[in-house]
Amino acid sequence: MILPLIGGIGWGEIVIIALIILLFVGGRKIPELMKGLGKGIKSFKEGINEGDGGPVKPDEQKQLKESSGQRNTEAK
């Protein structure tokens, strides 16, 4: 059974792509490559979570709009 993925790529194509990567990178470098990929994903998720302070309260939203409006009038 072939499960279509993004763009209609099936499992056969994924296996071929994996073999090509194995040929170019080499078997010994793959664990190092995956470790770097994992660190990058972890760093990306941490960066997203740092910026997520939760939903903005209506009072804070009003203050943000007022301060951005003041900046816009100062820039003109």
C-alpha positions as a Python dict, from the first residue, in 0.01 Angstrom:
ca = {
    (1, 'M'): (0, 0, 0),
    (2, 'I'): (143, 336, -104),
    (3, 'L'): (43, 625, 119),
    (4, 'P'): (51, 955, -67),
    (5, 'L'): (230, 1229, 118),
    (6, 'I'): (280, 1598, 48),
    (7, 'G'): (288, 1662, -325),
    (8, 'G'): (190, 1306, -410),
    (9, 'I'): (523, 1154, -302),
    (10, 'G'): (484, 786, -221),
    (11, 'W'): (695, 552, -10),
    (12, 'G'): (892, 433, -313),
    (13, 'E'): (1008, 786, -386),
    (14, 'I'): (1098, 840, -20),
    (15, 'V'): (1316, 526, -24),
    (16, 'I'): (1492, 643, -341),
    (17, 'I'): (1555, 988, -191),
    (18, 'A'): (1690, 827, 129),
    (19, 'L'): (1927, 608, -73),
    (20, 'I'): (2054, 908, -270),
    (21, 'I'): (2115, 1098, 55),
    (22, 'L'): (2296, 793, 194),
    (23, 'L'): (2521, 785, -112),
    (24, 'F'): (2606, 1155, -96),
    (25, 'V'): (2644, 1193, 279),
    (26, 'G'): (2775, 852, 376),
    (27, 'G'): (2655, 617, 647),
    (28, 'R'): (2888, 750, 914),
    (29, 'K'): (2773, 1110, 880),
    (30, 'I'): (2398, 1044, 904),
    (31, 'P'): (2381, 1021, 1288),
    (32, 'E'): (2574, 1348, 1312),
    (33, 'L'): (2342, 1506, 1056),
    (34, 'M'): (2031, 1391, 1242),
    (35, 'K'): (2173, 1517, 1573),
    (36, 'G'): (2222, 1862, 1420),
    (37, 'L'): (1873, 1853, 1273),
    (38, 'G'): (1727, 1761, 1613),
    (39, 'K'): (1913, 2047, 1782),
    (40, 'G'): (1787, 2288, 1519),
    (41, 'I'): (1426, 2179, 1566),
    (42, 'K'): (1461, 2202, 1945),
    (43, 'S'): (1607, 2553, 1916),
    (44, 'F'): (1327, 2656, 1681),
    (45, 'K'): (1059, 2531, 1922),
    (46, 'E'): (1225, 2708, 2216),
    (47, 'G'): (1233, 3032, 2016),
    (48, 'I'): (865, 3003, 1938),
    (49, 'N'): (778, 2932, 2301),
    (50, 'E'): (981, 3230, 2426),
    (51, 'G'): (778, 3468, 2215),
    (52, 'D'): (448, 3312, 2317),
    (53, 'G'): (330, 3512, 2615),
    (54, 'G'): (-23, 3393, 2570),
    (55, 'P'): (-316, 3591, 2440),
    (56, 'V'): (-304, 3969, 2469),
    (57, 'K'): (-556, 4114, 2713),
    (58, 'P'): (-793, 4384, 2581),
    (59, 'D'): (-629, 4653, 2798),
    (60, 'E'): (-284, 4560, 2671),
    (61, 'Q'): (-413, 4550, 2314),
    (62, 'K'): (-553, 4902, 2348),
    (63, 'Q'): (-221, 5027, 2486),
    (64, 'L'): (-34, 4864, 2199),
    (65, 'K'): (-262, 5026, 1942),
    (66, 'E'): (-223, 5367, 2106),
    (67, 'S'): (155, 5342, 2121),
    (68, 'S'): (178, 5227, 1759),
    (69, 'G'): (-50, 5516, 1657),
    (70, 'Q'): (180, 5760, 1834),
    (71, 'R'): (479, 5617, 1650),
    (72, 'N'): (300, 5650, 1317),
    (73, 'T'): (219, 6019, 1376),
    (74, 'E'): (577, 6087, 1489),
    (75, 'A'): (715, 5927, 1174),
    (76, 'K'): (510, 6154, 946),
}
